[in-house]
XYZ file of C-alpha atoms in Angstrom:
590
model
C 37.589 -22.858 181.111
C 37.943 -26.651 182.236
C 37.364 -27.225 185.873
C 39.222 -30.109 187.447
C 37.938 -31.282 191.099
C 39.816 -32.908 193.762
C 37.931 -35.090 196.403
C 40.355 -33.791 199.568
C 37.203 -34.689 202.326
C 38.949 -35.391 205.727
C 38.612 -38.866 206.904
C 37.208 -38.976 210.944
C 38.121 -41.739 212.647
C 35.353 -42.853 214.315
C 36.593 -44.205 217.992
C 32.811 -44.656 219.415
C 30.847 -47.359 218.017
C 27.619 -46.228 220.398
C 27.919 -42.451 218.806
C 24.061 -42.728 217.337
C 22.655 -44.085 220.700
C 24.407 -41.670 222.931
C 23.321 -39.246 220.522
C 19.640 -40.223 220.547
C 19.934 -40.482 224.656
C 21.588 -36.547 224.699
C 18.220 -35.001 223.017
C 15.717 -37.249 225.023
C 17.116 -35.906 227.850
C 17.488 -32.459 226.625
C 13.423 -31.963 226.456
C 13.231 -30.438 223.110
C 10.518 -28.115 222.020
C 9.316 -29.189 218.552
C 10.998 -25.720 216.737
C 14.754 -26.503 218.672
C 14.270 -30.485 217.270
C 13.420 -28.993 213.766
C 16.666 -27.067 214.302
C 18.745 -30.020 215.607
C 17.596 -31.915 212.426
C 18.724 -29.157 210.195
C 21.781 -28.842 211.848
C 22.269 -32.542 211.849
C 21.711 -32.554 208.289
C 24.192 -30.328 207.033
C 26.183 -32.428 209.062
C 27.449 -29.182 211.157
C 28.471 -30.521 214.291
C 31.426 -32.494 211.969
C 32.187 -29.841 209.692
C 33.058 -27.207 212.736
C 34.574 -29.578 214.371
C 38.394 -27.876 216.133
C 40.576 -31.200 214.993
C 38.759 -30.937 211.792
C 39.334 -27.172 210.904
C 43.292 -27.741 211.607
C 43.470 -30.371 209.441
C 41.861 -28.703 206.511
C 43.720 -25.872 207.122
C 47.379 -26.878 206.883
C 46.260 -28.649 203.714
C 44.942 -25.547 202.083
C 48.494 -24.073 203.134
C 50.209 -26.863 201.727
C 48.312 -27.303 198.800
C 48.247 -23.398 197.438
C 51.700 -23.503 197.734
C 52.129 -26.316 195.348
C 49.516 -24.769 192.502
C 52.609 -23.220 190.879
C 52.563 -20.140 188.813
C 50.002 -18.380 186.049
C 51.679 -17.091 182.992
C 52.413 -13.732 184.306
C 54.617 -15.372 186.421
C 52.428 -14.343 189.556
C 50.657 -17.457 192.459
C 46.972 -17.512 191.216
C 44.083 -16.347 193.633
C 42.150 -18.472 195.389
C 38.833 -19.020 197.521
C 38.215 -20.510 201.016
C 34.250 -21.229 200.818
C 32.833 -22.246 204.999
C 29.765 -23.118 205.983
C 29.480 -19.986 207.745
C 30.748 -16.578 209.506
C 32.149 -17.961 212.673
C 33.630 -20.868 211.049
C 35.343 -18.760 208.057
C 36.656 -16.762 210.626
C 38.443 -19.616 212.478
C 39.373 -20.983 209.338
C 41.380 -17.289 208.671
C 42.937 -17.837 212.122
C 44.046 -21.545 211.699
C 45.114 -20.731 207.962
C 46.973 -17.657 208.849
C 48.540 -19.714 212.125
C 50.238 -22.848 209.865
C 50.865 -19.985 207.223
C 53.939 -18.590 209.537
C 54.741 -21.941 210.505
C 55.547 -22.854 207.122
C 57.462 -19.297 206.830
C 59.465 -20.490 209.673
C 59.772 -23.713 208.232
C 61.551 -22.536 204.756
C 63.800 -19.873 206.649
C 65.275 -22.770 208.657
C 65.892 -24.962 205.458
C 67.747 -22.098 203.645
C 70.010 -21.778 206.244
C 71.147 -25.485 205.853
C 74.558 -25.635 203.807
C 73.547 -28.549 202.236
C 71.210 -27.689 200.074
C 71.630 -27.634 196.230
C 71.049 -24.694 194.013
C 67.845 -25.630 192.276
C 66.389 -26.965 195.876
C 67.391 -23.563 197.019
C 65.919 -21.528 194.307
C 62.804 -23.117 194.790
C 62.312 -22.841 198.473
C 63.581 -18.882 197.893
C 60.702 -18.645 195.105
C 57.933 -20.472 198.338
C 59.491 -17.687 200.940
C 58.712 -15.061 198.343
C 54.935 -15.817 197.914
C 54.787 -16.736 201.528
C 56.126 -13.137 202.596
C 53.870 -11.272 200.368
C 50.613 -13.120 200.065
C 47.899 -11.236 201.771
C 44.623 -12.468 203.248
C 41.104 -11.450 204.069
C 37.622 -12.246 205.205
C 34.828 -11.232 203.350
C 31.390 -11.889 205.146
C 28.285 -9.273 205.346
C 27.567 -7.468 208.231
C 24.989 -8.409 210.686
C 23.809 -6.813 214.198
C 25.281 -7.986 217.357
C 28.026 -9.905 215.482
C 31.029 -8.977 217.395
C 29.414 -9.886 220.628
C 28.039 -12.961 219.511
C 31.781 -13.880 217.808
C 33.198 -12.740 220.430
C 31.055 -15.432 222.699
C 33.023 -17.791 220.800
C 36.144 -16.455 221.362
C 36.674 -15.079 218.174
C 37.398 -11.008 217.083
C 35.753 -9.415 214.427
C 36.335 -6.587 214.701
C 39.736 -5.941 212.652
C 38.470 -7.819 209.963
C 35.358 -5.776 209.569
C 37.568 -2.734 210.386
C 39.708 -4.220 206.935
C 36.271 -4.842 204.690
C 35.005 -0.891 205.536
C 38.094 1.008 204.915
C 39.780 -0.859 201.936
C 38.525 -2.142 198.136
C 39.217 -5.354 198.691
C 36.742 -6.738 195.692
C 39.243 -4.611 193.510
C 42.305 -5.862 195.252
C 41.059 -9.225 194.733
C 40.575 -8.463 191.101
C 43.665 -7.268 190.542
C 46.275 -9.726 189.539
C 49.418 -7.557 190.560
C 47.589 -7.126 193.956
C 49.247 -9.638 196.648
C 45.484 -9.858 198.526
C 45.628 -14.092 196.809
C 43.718 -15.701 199.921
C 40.005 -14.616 200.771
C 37.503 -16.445 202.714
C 34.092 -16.328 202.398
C 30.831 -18.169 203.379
C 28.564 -16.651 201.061
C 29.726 -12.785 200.003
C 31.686 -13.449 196.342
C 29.529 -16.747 195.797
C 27.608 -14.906 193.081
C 27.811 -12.654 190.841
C 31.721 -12.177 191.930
C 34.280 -12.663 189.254
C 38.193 -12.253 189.364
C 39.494 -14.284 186.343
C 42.632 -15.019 188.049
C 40.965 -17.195 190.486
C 42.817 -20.473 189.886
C 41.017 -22.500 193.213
C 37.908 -22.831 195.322
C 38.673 -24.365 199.001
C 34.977 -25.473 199.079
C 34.420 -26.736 202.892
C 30.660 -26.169 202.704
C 27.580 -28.331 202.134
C 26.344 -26.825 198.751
C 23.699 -28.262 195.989
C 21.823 -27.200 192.693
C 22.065 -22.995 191.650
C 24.486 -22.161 194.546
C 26.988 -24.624 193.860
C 27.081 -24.158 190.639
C 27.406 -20.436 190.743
C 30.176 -21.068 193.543
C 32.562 -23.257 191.364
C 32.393 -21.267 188.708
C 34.038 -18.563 190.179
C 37.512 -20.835 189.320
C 36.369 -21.385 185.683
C 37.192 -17.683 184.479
C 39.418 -17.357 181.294
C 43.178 -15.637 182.265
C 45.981 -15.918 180.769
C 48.790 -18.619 181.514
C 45.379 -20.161 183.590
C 44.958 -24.023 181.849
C 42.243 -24.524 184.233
C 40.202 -24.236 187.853
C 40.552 -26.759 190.586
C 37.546 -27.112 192.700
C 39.203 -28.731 195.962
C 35.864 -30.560 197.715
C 36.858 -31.133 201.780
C 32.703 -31.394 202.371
C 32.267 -34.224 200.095
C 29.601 -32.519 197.616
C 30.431 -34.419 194.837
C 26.706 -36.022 194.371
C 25.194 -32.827 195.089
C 27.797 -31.595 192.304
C 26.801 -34.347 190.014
C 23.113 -33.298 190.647
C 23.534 -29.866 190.032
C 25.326 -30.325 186.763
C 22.701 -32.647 185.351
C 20.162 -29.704 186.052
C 21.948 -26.441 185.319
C 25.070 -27.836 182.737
C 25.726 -30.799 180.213
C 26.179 -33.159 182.670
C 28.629 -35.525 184.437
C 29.863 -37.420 181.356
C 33.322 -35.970 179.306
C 31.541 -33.086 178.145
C 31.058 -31.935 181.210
C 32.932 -29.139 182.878
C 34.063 -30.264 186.374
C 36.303 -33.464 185.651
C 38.282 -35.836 188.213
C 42.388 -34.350 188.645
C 43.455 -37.710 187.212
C 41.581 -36.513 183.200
C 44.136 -33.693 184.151
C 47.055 -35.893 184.582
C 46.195 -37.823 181.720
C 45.632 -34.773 179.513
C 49.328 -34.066 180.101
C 50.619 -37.073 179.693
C 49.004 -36.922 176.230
C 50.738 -33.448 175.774
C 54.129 -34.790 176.857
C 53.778 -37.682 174.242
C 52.837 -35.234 171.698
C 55.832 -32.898 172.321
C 58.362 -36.001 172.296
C 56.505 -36.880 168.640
C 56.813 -33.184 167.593
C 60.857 -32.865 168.221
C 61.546 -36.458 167.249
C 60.298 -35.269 163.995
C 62.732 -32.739 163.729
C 65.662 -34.666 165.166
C 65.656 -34.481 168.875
C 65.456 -37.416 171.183
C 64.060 -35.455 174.874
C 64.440 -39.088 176.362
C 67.847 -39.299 175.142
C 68.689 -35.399 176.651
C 66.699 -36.865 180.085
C 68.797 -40.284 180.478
C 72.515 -38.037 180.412
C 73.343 -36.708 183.996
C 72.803 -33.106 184.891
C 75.522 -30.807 184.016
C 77.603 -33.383 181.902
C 78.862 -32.203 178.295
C 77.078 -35.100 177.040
C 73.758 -33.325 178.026
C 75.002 -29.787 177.137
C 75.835 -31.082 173.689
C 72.165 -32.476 173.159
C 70.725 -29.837 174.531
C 72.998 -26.963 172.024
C 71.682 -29.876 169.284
C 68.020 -29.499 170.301
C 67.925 -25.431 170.206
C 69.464 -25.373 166.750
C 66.955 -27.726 165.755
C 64.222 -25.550 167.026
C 65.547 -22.470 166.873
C 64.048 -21.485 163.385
C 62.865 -20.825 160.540
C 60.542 -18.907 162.460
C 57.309 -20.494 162.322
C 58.916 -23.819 163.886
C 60.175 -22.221 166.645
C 56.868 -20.389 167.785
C 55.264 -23.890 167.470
C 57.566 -25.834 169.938
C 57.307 -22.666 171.927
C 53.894 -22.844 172.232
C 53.665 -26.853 173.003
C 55.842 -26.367 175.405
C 54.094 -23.478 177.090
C 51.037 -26.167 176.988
C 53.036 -28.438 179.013
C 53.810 -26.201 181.490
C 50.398 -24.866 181.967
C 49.054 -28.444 182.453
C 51.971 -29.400 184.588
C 51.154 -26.132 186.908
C 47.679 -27.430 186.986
C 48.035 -30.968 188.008
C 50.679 -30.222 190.927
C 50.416 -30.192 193.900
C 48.962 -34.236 193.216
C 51.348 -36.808 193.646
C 50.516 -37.451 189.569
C 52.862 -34.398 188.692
C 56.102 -35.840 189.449
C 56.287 -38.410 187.070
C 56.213 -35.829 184.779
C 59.024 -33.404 186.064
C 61.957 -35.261 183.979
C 59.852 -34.112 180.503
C 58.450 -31.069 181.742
C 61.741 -29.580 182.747
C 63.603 -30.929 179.798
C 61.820 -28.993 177.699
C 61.564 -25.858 179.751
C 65.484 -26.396 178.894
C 65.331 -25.853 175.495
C 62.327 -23.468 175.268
C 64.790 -21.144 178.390
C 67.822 -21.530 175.956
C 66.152 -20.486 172.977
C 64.694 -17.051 174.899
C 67.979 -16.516 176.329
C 69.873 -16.179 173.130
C 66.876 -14.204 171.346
C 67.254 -12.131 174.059
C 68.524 -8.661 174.122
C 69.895 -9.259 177.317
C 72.910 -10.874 178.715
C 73.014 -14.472 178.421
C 72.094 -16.160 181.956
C 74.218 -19.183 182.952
C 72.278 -20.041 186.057
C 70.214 -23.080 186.294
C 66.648 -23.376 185.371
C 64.656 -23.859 188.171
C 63.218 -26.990 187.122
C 66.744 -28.790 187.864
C 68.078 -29.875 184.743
C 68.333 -26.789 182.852
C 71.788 -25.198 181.978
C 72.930 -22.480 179.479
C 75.307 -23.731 176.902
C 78.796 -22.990 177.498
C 80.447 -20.732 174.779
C 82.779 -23.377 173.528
C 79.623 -25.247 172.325
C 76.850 -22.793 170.920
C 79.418 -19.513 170.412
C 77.106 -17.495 172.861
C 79.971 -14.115 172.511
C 77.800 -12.894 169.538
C 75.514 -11.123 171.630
C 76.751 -12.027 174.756
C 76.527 -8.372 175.998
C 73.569 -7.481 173.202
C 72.392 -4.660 175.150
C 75.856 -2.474 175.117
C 77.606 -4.049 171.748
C 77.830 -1.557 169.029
C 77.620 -3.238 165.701
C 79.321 -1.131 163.587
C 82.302 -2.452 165.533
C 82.402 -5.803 164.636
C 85.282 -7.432 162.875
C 82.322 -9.149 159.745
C 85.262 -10.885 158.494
C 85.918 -12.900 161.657
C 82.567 -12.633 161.507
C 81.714 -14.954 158.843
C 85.044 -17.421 159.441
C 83.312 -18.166 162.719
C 79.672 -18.697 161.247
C 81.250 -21.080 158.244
C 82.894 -23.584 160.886
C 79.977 -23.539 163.293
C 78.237 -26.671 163.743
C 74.824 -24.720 164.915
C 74.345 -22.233 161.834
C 70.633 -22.163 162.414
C 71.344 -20.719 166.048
C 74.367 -18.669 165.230
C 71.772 -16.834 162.800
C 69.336 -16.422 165.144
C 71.316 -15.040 167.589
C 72.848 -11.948 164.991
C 69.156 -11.428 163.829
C 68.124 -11.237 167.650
C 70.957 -8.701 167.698
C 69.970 -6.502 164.795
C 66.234 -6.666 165.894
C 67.385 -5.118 169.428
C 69.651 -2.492 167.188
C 66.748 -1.776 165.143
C 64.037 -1.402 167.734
C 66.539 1.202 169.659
C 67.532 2.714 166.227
C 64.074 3.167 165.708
C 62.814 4.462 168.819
C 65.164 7.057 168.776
C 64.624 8.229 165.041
C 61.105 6.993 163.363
C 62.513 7.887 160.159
C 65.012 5.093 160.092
C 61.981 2.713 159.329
C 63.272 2.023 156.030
C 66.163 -0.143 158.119
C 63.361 -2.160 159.339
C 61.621 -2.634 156.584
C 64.853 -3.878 154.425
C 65.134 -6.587 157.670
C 61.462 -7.986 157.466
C 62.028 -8.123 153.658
C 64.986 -10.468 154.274
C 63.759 -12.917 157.188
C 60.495 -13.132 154.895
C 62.308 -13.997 151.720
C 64.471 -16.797 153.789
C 61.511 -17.923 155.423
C 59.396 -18.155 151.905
C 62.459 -20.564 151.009
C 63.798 -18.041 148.639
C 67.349 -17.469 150.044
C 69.319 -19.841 151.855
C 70.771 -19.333 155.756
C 74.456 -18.491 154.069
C 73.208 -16.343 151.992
C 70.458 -14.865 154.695
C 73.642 -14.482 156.992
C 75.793 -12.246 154.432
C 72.898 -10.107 153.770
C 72.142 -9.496 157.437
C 76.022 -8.344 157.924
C 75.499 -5.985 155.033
C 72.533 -4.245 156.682
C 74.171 -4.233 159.669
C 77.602 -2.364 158.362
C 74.641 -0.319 156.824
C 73.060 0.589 160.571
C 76.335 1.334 161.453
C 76.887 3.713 159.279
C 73.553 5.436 159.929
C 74.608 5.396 163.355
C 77.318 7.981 162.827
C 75.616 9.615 160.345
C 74.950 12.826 162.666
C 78.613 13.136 163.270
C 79.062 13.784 159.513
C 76.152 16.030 159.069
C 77.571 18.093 162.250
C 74.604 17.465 164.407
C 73.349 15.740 167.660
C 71.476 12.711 168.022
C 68.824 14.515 169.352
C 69.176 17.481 165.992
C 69.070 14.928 163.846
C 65.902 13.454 164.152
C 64.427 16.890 163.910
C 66.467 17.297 160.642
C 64.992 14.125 159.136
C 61.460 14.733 160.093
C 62.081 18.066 158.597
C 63.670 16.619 155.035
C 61.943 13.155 155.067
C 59.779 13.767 152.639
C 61.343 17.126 151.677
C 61.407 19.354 148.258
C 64.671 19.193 146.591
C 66.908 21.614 148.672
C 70.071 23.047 147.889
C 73.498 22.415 150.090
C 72.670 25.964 151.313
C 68.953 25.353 151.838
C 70.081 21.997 153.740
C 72.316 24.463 155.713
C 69.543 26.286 156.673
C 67.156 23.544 157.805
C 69.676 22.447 159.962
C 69.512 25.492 161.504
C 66.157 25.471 162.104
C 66.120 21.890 163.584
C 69.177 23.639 166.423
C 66.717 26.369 166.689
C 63.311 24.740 167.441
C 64.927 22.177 170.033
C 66.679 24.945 172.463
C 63.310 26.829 171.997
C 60.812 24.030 172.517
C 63.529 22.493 175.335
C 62.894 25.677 177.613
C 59.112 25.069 176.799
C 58.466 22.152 178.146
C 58.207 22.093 181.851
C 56.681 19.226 184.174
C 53.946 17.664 182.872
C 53.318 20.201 179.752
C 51.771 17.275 178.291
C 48.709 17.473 180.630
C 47.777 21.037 180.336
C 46.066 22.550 177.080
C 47.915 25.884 177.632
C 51.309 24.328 177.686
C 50.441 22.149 174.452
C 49.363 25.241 172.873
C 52.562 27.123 173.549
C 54.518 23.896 172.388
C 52.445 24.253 168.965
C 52.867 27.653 168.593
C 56.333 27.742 168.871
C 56.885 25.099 166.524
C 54.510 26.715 164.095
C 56.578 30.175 164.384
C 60.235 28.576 164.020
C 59.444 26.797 161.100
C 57.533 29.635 159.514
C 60.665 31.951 160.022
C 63.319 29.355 159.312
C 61.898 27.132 156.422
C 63.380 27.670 152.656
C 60.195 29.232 150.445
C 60.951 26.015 148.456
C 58.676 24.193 151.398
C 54.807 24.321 150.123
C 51.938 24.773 152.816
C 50.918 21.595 152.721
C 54.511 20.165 153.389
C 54.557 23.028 156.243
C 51.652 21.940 158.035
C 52.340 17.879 158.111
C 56.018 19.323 159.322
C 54.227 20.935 162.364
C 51.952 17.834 163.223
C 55.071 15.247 162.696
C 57.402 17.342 165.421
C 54.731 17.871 167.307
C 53.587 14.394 167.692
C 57.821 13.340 168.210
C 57.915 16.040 170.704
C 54.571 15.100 172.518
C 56.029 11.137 172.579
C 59.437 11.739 173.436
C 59.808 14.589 175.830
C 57.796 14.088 178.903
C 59.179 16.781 180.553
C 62.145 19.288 180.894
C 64.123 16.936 182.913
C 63.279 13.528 181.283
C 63.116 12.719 177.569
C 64.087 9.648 175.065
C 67.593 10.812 174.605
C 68.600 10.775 177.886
């Protein structure tokens, strides 16, 4: 995956213009041995005595606050991970101290501001969204063991102990792995610099002096595929961008555009090529994003574009999973580029079409329709004098079969946003169908009929009026499947058994039908006082399951049933059994 690398190196103000004399006069007068000036050079080299510096560590500290604040969100909707790389144990441990310290200062900070009244509701939602990584992001130092360390830490006025305490007793390598895990912040000086990978790792903090194999191997922990992850940033406070050049020219294709490390600003420019390519792609299919931008938030002006632009987008199908995905490129670039200064002339487009891609999920949802603002600040749900949102307004509780399809239809032949009124009533029957189904496989053929439809409209073979009669049909048709148990004088839950008994079945007589059903009210008490917690973990609990099936259908079945139509009988039920009753207490039906 692309790395992008941002030159953050503190700038020291350098108040002493006699610093190299008075530093030449300090080790004359020290007396040296030739091993302790070999040190000193060393030392001096790596440029130590700048990099440790107190005023130096603050400073890079509330930046790496501030800044993995502003990285935004992966695509699970979860902060990315991130690496603090020092030059060594002591100072990664004062780094965890300083970081953790500005940390709860900036907790403070956004508790304060959300008590102001004056605050609007996307400025609010957003410092809510801040509190809620800042209140469950954990932290942890990861550095090997050595002897003496907590004395010689502790000469330095610094406490181990805890930490080490921490790395013993818990996984963290695991924890950090794990992308539901809140452990987002580790710091390291040279445990996890190899050999270490956590593909969630969006950022390397890299505040050590680093060149050739071990720099390479270090930034690389941010280049790990994940997904919703665009890129890595490798943040550079130590200035080791020649040695980075170096290494690359040695170990990878070098510094050129092929390479993989490039400067945040091939970022920004990389989405300001996607944003120009998303305003080409809806201009093409009739929607102006600058025109929905320039109308003030909230006006009906900009609620009427925006109900334009989701009907425009909204299908056939294939359309709509291709502005879908643009727009999820957008976003993933966008999240990448912030926290620079570069991303916010890019909010206006980014959030515009956020807008359209949140409308078009909300009314494919099975879920009632959200009204709130998108976070982004310009986002609002369509009001239900402009888009007709009542369809499926309440998708999750509306029973179909009670639908007045006359009304129906008047409504769909004035609308001026057929392509999203259809989508909507196919979002409904999909959410029907998937419940329909989940409670009775053998209603598959319902399914089947409704991918036979979409596929004919989409393969330009029938047009939306004609798509839109068809789908009421099948839905008058799922409604009367629906109370189809009430006519054959059984439950839900009988039912199913019923159909898995007589779908496929030999032809049976009304009497013979009479009897199967009795079979189906037989096996369920039986098998219902069977299955106690957890049957499905035991062998001797299956096996009483299978017997039991095996006996009731071999008492109860017509002779008409052959024993190859007996045996698939016992492996269907005992497979809907298996998948739909956990246990006594807790099953599908419930």
């Amino acid at each position: 995956m692309p790395l992008f690398y941002e030159n953050r190196t503190p700038e020291l103000q350098l108040v002493n213009p006699d610093l190299n004399e008075d530093i030449y006069d300090l080790v004359e007068a020290a007396g040296l041995n030739e091993d302790q000036e070999r040190l000193l050079e060393q030392r001096l080299g790596q440029q130590y005595h700048l990099i440790t510096r107190d005023d130096r560590l603050e400073t890079v500290a509330k930046d790496i606050v501030r800044h993995f604040l502003g990285r935004g969100l992966l695509g699970d909707g979860r902060p990315g991970k991130a690496m603090v790389v020092s030059i060594d144990k002591a100072t990664a441990l004062k780094m965890y101290d300083k970081v953790s310290v500005h940390w709860k200062r900036e907790s403070k900070r956004v508790e304060k501001a959300l008590q102001s009244v004056h605050l609007g509701k996307n400025e609010r939602e957003e410092l809510r969204a801040r509190l809620e990584i800042l209140n469950t992001s954990e932290m942890a130092l990861i550095v090997s063991p050595e002897q003496n360390e907590i004395e010689k830490l502790a000469a330095l006025g610094l406490n181990i102990v805890p930490h080490r305490e921490k790395m013993n007793r818990e996984p963290l390598d695991e924890k950090f792995k794990d992308t539901k895990h809140p452990l987002r912040l580790v710091f390291v000086c040279a445990m996890w610099l190899t050999g270490f990978d956590a593909p969630s790792c969006s950022t390397v903090y890299l505040d050590k002096p680093m060149r050739n194999h071990t720099l390479m191997q270090t930034i690389a922990r941010a280049n790990r595929v994940y997904p919703g992850k665009q890129s890595g940033v490798i943040v550079d406070y130590a200035n080791v961008f020649l040695s980075l050049e170096k290494a690359l020219a040695i170990y990878g294709p070098g510094g050129g555009a092929g390479g993989p490390v490039k400067d945040k600003d091939a970022l920004a420019k990389l989405l300001e090529e996607a944003c120009s390519g998303a305003a080409e792609f809806c201009t093409l299919h009739g929607v102006s994003l600058a025109a929905i931008e320039a109308e003030k938030v909230g006006s009906m002006a900009k609620l009427e574009l925006i109900a334009d632009a989701v009907d425009a987008m909204i299908a056939p199908d294939d359309l709509r999973k291709e502005f879908q995905a643009i727009e999820r490129f957008v976003a993933t670039l966008y999240n990448a580029v912030k926290p620079h200064p570069l991303a916010a002339k890019f909010t206006p487009r980014v959030a515009c079409l956020a807008t359209i891609a949140g409308e078009i999920k909300q009314r494919l949802s099975p879920g009632p329709i959200d009204i709130s603002e998108v976070m982004t600040g310009i986002a609002h749900v369509l009001d239900q004098s402009i888009a007709g949102v009542s369809i499926i307004a309440e998708t999750r509780h509306i029973d179909l079969s009670k639908i007045d399809f006359e009304a129906l239809r008047r409504r769909f032949d004035k609308s001026e946003h057929k392509s999203t009124e259809l989508e909507m009533l196919k979002a409904a029957i999909r959410a029907r169908l998937d419940n329909m189904i989940r409670l009775n496989p053998t209603r598959i053929d319902f399914l089947m009929k409704f991918e036979e439809l979409i596929a004919a409209y989409n393969a330009g073979a029938a047009n939306i009026e004609g798509l839109f009669k068809q789908l009421v049909e099948l839905t008058q048709g799922m409604g009367e499947e629906d109370q189809r148990h009430v006519r054959e004088n059984l439950t839900e839950e009988e039912l199913v058994i019923f159909d898995i008994l007589t779908r496929p079945a030999p032809e049976l007589s009304s009497e013979e039908r009479a009897q199967v059903k009795l079979v189906a009210r037989e096996l369920l008490v039986r098998l219902k006082s069977l299955l106690d917690l957890d049957w499905r973990g035991r062998m001797s609990a299956r096996s009483r399951v299978q017997l039991a099936i095996e006996d009731t259908l071999d008492r109860g079945l017509p002779a008409r049933y052959s024993k190859t139509d007996y045996d698939n009988k016992v492996v269907t039920l005992f497979d809907h059994f298996y998948e739909k009753y956990p246990d006594r207490l807790l099953n599908a039906y419930q």
